[in-house]
Structures are given as C-alpha cells and as structure tokens.
XYZ file of N, CA, C and O in Angstrom:
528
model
N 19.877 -8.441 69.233
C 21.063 -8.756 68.457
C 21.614 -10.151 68.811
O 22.152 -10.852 67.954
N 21.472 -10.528 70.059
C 22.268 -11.533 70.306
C 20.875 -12.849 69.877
O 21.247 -14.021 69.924
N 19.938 -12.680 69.636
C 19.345 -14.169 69.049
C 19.769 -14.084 67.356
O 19.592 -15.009 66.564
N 20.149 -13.232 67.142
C 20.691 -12.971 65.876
C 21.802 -14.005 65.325
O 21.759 -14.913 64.495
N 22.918 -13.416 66.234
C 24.272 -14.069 65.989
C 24.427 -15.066 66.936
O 25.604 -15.386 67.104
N 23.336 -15.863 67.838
C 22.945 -17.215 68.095
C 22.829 -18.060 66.924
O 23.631 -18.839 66.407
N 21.555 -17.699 66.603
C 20.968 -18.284 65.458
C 22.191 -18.493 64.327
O 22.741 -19.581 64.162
N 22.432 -17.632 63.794
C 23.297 -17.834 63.063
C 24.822 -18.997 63.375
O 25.366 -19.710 62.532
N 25.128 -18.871 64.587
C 26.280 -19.647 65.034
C 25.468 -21.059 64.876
O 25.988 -21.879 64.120
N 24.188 -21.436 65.546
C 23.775 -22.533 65.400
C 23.500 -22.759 64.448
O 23.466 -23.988 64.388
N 23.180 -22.240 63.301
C 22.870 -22.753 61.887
C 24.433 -23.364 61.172
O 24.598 -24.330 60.427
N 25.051 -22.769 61.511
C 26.512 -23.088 60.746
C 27.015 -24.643 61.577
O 27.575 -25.589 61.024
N 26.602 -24.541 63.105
C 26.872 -25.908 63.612
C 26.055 -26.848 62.731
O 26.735 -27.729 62.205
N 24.466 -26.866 62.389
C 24.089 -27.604 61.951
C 24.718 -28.061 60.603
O 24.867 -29.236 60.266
N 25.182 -26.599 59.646
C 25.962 -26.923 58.446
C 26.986 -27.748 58.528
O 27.247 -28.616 57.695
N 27.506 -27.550 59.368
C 29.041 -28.555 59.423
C 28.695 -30.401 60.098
O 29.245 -31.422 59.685
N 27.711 -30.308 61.128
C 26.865 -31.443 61.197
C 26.876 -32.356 59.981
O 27.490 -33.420 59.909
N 25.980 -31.704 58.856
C 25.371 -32.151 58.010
C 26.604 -32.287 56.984
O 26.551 -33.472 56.656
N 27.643 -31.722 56.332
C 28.539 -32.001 56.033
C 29.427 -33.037 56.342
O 30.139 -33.662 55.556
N 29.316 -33.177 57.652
C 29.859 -34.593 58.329
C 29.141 -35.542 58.032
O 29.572 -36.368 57.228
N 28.408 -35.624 58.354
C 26.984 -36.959 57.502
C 27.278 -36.884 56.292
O 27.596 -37.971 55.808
N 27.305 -35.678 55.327
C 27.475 -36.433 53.905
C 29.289 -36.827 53.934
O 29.863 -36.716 52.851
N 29.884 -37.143 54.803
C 31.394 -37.332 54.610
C 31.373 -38.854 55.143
O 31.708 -39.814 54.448
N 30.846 -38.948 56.729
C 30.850 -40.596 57.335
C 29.659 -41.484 56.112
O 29.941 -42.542 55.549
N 28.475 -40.791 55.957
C 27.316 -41.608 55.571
C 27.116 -41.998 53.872
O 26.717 -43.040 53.350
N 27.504 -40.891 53.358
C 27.703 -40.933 51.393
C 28.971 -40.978 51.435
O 29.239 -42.173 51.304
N 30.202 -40.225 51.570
C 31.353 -40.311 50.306
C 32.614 -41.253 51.311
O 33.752 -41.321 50.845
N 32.293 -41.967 52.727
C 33.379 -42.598 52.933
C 34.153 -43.412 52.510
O 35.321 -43.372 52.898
N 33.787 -44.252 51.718
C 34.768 -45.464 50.710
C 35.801 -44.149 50.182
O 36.998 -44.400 50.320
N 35.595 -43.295 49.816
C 36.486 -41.612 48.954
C 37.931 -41.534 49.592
O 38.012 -40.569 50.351
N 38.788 -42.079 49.524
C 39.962 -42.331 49.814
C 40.557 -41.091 50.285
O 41.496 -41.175 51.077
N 40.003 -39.576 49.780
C 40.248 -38.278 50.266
C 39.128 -38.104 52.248
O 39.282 -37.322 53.186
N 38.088 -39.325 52.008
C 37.119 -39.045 53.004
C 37.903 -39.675 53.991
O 38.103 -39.109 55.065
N 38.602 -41.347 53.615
C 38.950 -42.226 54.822
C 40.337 -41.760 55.470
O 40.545 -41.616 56.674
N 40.927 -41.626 54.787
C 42.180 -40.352 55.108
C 42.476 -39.281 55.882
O 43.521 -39.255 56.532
N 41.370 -38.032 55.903
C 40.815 -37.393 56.445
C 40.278 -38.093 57.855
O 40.417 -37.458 58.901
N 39.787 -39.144 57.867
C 39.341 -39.375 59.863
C 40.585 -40.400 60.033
O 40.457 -41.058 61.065
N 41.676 -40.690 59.344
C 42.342 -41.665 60.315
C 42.377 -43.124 59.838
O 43.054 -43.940 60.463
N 41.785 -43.423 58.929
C 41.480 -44.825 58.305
C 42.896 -44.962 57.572
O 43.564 -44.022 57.142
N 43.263 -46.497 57.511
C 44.210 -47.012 57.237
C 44.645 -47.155 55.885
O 45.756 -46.842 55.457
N 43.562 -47.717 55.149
C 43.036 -48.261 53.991
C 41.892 -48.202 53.303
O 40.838 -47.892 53.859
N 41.994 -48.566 51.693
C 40.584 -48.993 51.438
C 39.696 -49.905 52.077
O 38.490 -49.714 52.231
N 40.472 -51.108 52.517
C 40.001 -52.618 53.027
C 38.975 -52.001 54.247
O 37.789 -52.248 54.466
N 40.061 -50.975 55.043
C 39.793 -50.831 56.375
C 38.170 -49.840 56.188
O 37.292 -49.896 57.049
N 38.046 -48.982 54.901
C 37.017 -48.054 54.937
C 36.098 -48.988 54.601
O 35.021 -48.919 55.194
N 36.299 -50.109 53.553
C 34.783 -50.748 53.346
C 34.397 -51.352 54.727
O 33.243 -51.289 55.151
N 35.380 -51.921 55.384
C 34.867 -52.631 56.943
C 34.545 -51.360 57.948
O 33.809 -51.690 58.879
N 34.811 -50.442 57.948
C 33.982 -49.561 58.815
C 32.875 -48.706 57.787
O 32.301 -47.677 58.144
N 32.718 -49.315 56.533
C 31.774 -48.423 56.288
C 30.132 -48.142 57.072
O 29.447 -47.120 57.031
N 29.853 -49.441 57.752
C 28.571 -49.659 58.415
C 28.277 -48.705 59.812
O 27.266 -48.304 60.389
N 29.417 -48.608 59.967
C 30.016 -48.138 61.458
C 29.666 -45.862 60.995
O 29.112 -44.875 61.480
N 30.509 -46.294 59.759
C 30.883 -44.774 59.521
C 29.448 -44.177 59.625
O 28.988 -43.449 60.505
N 28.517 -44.964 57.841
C 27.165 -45.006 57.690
C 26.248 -44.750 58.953
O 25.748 -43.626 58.923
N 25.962 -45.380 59.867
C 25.497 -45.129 61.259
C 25.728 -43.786 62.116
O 24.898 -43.156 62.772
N 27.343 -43.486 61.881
C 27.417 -42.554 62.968
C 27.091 -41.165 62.300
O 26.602 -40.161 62.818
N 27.582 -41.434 60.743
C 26.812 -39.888 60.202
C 25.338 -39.267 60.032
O 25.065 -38.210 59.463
N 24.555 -40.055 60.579
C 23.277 -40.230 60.535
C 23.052 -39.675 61.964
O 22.099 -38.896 61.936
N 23.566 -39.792 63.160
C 23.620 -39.169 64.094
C 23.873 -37.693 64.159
O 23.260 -36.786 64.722
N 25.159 -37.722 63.279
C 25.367 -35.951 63.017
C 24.116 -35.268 62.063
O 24.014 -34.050 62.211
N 23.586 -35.613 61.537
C 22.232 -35.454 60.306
C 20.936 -35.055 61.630
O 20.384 -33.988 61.898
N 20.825 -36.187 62.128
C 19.937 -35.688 63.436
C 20.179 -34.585 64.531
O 19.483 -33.756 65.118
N 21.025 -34.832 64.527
C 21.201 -33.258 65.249
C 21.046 -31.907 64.839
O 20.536 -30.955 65.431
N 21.611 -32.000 63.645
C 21.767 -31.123 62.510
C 20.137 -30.592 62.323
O 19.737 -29.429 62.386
N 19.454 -31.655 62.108
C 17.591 -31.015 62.192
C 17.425 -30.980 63.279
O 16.446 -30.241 63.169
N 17.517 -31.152 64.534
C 17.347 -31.413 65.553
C 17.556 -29.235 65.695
O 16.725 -28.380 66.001
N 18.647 -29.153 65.404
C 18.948 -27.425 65.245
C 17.911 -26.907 64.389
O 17.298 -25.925 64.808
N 17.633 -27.342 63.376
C 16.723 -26.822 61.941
C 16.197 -26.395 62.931
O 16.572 -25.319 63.397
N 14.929 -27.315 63.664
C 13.360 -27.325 63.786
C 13.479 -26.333 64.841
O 12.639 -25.434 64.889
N 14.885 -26.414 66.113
C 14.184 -25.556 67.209
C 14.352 -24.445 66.906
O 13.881 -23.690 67.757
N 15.033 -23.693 65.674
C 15.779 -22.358 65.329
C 14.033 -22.334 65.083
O 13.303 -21.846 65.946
N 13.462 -22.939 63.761
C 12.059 -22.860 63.321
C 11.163 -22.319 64.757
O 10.738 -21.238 65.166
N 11.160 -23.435 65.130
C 10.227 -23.061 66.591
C 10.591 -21.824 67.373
O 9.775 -21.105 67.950
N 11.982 -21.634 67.332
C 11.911 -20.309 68.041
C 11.844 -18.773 67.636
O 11.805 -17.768 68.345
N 11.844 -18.937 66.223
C 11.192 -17.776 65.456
C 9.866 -17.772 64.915
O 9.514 -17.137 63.920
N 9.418 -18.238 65.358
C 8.335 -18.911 65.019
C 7.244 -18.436 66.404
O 6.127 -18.011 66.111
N 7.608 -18.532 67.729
C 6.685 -17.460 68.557
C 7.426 -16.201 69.430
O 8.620 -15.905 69.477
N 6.359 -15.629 70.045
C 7.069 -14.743 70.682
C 7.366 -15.231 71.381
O 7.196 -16.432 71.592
N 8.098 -14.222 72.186
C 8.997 -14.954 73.940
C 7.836 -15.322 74.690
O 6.656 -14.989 74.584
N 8.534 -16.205 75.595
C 7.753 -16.764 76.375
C 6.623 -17.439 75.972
O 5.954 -17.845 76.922
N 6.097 -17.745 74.655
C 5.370 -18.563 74.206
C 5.579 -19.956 73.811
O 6.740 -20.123 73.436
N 4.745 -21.191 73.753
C 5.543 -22.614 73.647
C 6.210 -22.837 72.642
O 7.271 -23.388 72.934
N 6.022 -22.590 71.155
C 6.838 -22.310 70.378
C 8.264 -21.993 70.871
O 9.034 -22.945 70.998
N 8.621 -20.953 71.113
C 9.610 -20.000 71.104
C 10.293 -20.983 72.622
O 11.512 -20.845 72.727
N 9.787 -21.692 73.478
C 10.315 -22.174 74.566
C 10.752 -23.342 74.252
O 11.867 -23.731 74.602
N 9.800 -24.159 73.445
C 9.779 -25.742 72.631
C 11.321 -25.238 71.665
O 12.444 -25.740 71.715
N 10.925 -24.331 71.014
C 12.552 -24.121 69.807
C 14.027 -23.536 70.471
O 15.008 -23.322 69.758
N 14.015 -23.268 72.280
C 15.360 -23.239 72.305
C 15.609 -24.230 73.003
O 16.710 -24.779 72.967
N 14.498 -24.683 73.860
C 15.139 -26.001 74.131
C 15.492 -27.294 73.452
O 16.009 -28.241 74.045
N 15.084 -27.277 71.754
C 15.432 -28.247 70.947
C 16.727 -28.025 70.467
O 17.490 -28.947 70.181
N 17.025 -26.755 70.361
C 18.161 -25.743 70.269
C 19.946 -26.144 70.917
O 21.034 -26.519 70.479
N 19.211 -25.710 72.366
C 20.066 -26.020 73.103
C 20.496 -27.969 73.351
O 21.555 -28.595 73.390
N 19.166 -28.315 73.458
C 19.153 -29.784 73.585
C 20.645 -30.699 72.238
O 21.656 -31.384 72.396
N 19.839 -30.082 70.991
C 20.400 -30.649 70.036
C 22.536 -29.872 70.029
O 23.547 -30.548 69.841
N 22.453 -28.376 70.297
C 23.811 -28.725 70.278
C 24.761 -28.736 71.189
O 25.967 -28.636 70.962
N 23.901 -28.937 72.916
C 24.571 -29.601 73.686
C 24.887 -31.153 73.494
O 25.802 -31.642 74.156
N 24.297 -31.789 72.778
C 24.875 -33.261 72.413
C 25.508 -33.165 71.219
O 25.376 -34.269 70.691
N 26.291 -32.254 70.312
C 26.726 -32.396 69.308
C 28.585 -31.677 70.619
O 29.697 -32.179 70.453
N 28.366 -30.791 71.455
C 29.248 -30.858 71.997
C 29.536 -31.887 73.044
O 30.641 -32.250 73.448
N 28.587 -32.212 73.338
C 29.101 -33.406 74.301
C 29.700 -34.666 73.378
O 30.368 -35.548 73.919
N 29.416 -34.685 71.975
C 30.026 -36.009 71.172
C 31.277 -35.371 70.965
O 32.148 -36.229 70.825
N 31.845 -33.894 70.868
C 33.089 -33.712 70.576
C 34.012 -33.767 72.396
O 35.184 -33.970 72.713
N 33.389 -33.621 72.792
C 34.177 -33.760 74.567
C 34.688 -35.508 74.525
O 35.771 -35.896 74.965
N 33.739 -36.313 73.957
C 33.416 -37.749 73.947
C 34.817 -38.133 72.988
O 35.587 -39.041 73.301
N 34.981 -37.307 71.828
C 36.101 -37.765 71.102
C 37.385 -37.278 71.317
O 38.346 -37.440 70.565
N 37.368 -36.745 72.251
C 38.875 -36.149 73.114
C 39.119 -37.113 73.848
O 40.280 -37.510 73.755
N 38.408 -37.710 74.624
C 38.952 -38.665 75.499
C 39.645 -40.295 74.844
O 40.216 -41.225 75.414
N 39.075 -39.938 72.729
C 39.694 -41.011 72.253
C 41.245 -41.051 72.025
O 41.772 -42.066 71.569
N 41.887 -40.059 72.312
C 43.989 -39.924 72.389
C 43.593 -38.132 71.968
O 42.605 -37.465 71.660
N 44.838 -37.969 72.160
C 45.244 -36.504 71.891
C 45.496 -36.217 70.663
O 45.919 -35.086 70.423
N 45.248 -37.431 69.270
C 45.153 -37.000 67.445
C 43.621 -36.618 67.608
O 43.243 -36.098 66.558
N 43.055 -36.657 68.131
C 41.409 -36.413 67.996
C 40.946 -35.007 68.867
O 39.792 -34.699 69.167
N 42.555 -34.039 69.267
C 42.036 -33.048 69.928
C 41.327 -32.095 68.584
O 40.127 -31.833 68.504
N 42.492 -31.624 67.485
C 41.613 -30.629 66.654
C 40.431 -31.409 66.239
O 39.395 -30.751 66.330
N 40.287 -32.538 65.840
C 38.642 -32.823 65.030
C 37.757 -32.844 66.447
O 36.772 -33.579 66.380
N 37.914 -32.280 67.483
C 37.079 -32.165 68.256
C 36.451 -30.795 68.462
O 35.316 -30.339 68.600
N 38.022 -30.229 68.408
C 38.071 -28.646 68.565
C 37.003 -28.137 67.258
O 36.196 -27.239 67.498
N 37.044 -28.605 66.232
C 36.510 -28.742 64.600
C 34.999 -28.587 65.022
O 34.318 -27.570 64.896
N 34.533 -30.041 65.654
C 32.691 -30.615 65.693
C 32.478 -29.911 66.816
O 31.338 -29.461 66.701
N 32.967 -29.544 67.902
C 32.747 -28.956 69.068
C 32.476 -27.454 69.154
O 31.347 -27.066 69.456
N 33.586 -26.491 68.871
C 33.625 -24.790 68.547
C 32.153 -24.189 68.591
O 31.382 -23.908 69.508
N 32.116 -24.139 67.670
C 29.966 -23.644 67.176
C 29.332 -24.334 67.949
O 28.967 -23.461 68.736
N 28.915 -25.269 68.330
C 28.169 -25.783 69.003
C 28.288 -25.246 70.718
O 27.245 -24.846 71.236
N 29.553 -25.256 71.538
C 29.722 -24.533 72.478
C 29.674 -22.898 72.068
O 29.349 -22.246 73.060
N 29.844 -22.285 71.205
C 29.230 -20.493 71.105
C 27.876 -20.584 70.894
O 27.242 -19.768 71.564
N 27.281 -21.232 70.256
C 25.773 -21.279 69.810
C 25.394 -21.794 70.955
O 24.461 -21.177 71.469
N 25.799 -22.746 71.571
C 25.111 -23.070 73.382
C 24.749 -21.420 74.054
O 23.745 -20.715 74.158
N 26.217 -21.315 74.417
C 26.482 -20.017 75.544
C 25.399 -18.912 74.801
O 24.499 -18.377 75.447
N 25.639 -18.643 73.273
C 24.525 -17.798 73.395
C 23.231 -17.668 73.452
O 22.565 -16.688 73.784
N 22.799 -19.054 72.996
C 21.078 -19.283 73.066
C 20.817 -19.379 74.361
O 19.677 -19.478 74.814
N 22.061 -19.350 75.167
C 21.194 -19.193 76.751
C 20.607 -17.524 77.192
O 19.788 -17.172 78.041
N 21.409 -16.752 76.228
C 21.109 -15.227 76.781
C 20.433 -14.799 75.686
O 20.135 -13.614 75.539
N 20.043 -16.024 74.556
C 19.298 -15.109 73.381
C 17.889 -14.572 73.914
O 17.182 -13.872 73.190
C-alpha cells in the first residue's frame, strides 16, 4: 500500500513541477502569471523573462526526473536494478525539488507559503519512497 500512495504523492509533485514550468517558462509575460510570483510590472516581467524561462525548465526536469524513476521502479521487482535505479531517481529528483523550496525560504518570510506550495509533496513523497 504504501508504494501506492508514494507513487501517487510523487506523481502530483511532478504535476505541480510541471505546471510551474508552464507558468515561469510559457505564460510569464501573463500579467495574472507575473503577479502571482511577486513581479512588479510588465517592464519588470519582460526583463526577467530569461531568468523566469531558465528556471522553469529546471522545475520540468525534475518533474521527468520523477516520471522515469516512478517508470523504473514499477518496472522491476524489488531489489532488482530497475526498481533500485527508479527510487533512487525518485528520491534523487524530489529531494532537490525540496531542497529548491528550503532554498526559497531563506529568500524573506513572503516566500514562506510558495515554499510551503513547491515543497509539501515533495517532502511526503520523499518520507514515503523511503519505506515504499
């Protein structure tokens, strides 16, 4: 049961990942998008658009980075390389999607909920793929 509602917690991290990429990487100029992280202006979203573009592409990688090891780890039995290769891509990929939300706490205390936000799933989907 519990690689069950692992899996599942990590799939939804990757969903919200990937939602973030299409928010920093496609729709940021979206005056509802630049608004939403803190941006000042239009002026200010086209000058960080390069910045934004870049960093949502990071959340996108991670985001498969989850795909492939969920793949890999249903994919063999226990204790087989498969199944060892897919939680450690697992774990790998959304221990750095929580370590980027730990990373954006330390930017002021307006960045505690959008941390609490990118962070949540990724720390339950950790803790449980360790006992899946």
């Amino acid at each position: 049961m519990v690689p069950i509602i692992a899996t599942a917690v990590a799939a939804l991290a990757a969903l919200l990942h990937v939602y973030i990429f299409v928010m920093e990487s496609i729709q940021w100029t979206q005056p509802r998008v630049w608004r939403r992280f803190g941006v000042a202006d239009q002026a200010a979203a086209d000058v960080t658009k390069p910045m934004a573009y870049d960093q949502g592409f990071y959340n996108l990688f991670l985001a498969i980075g989850v795909v492939i090891g969920l793949a890999l780890f249903w994919a063999g039995d226990a204790g087989t390389t498969a199944e060892v290769a897919g939680r450690a891509l697992v774990l790998f990929s959304l221990g750095s999607m929580l370590a980027a939300a730990l990373v954006l706490v330390t930017s002021g205390a307006k960045y505690l909920r959008p941390a609490a936000i990118q962070g949540t799933l990724p720390l339950i989907g950790f803790v449980l793929f360790l006992f899946a």
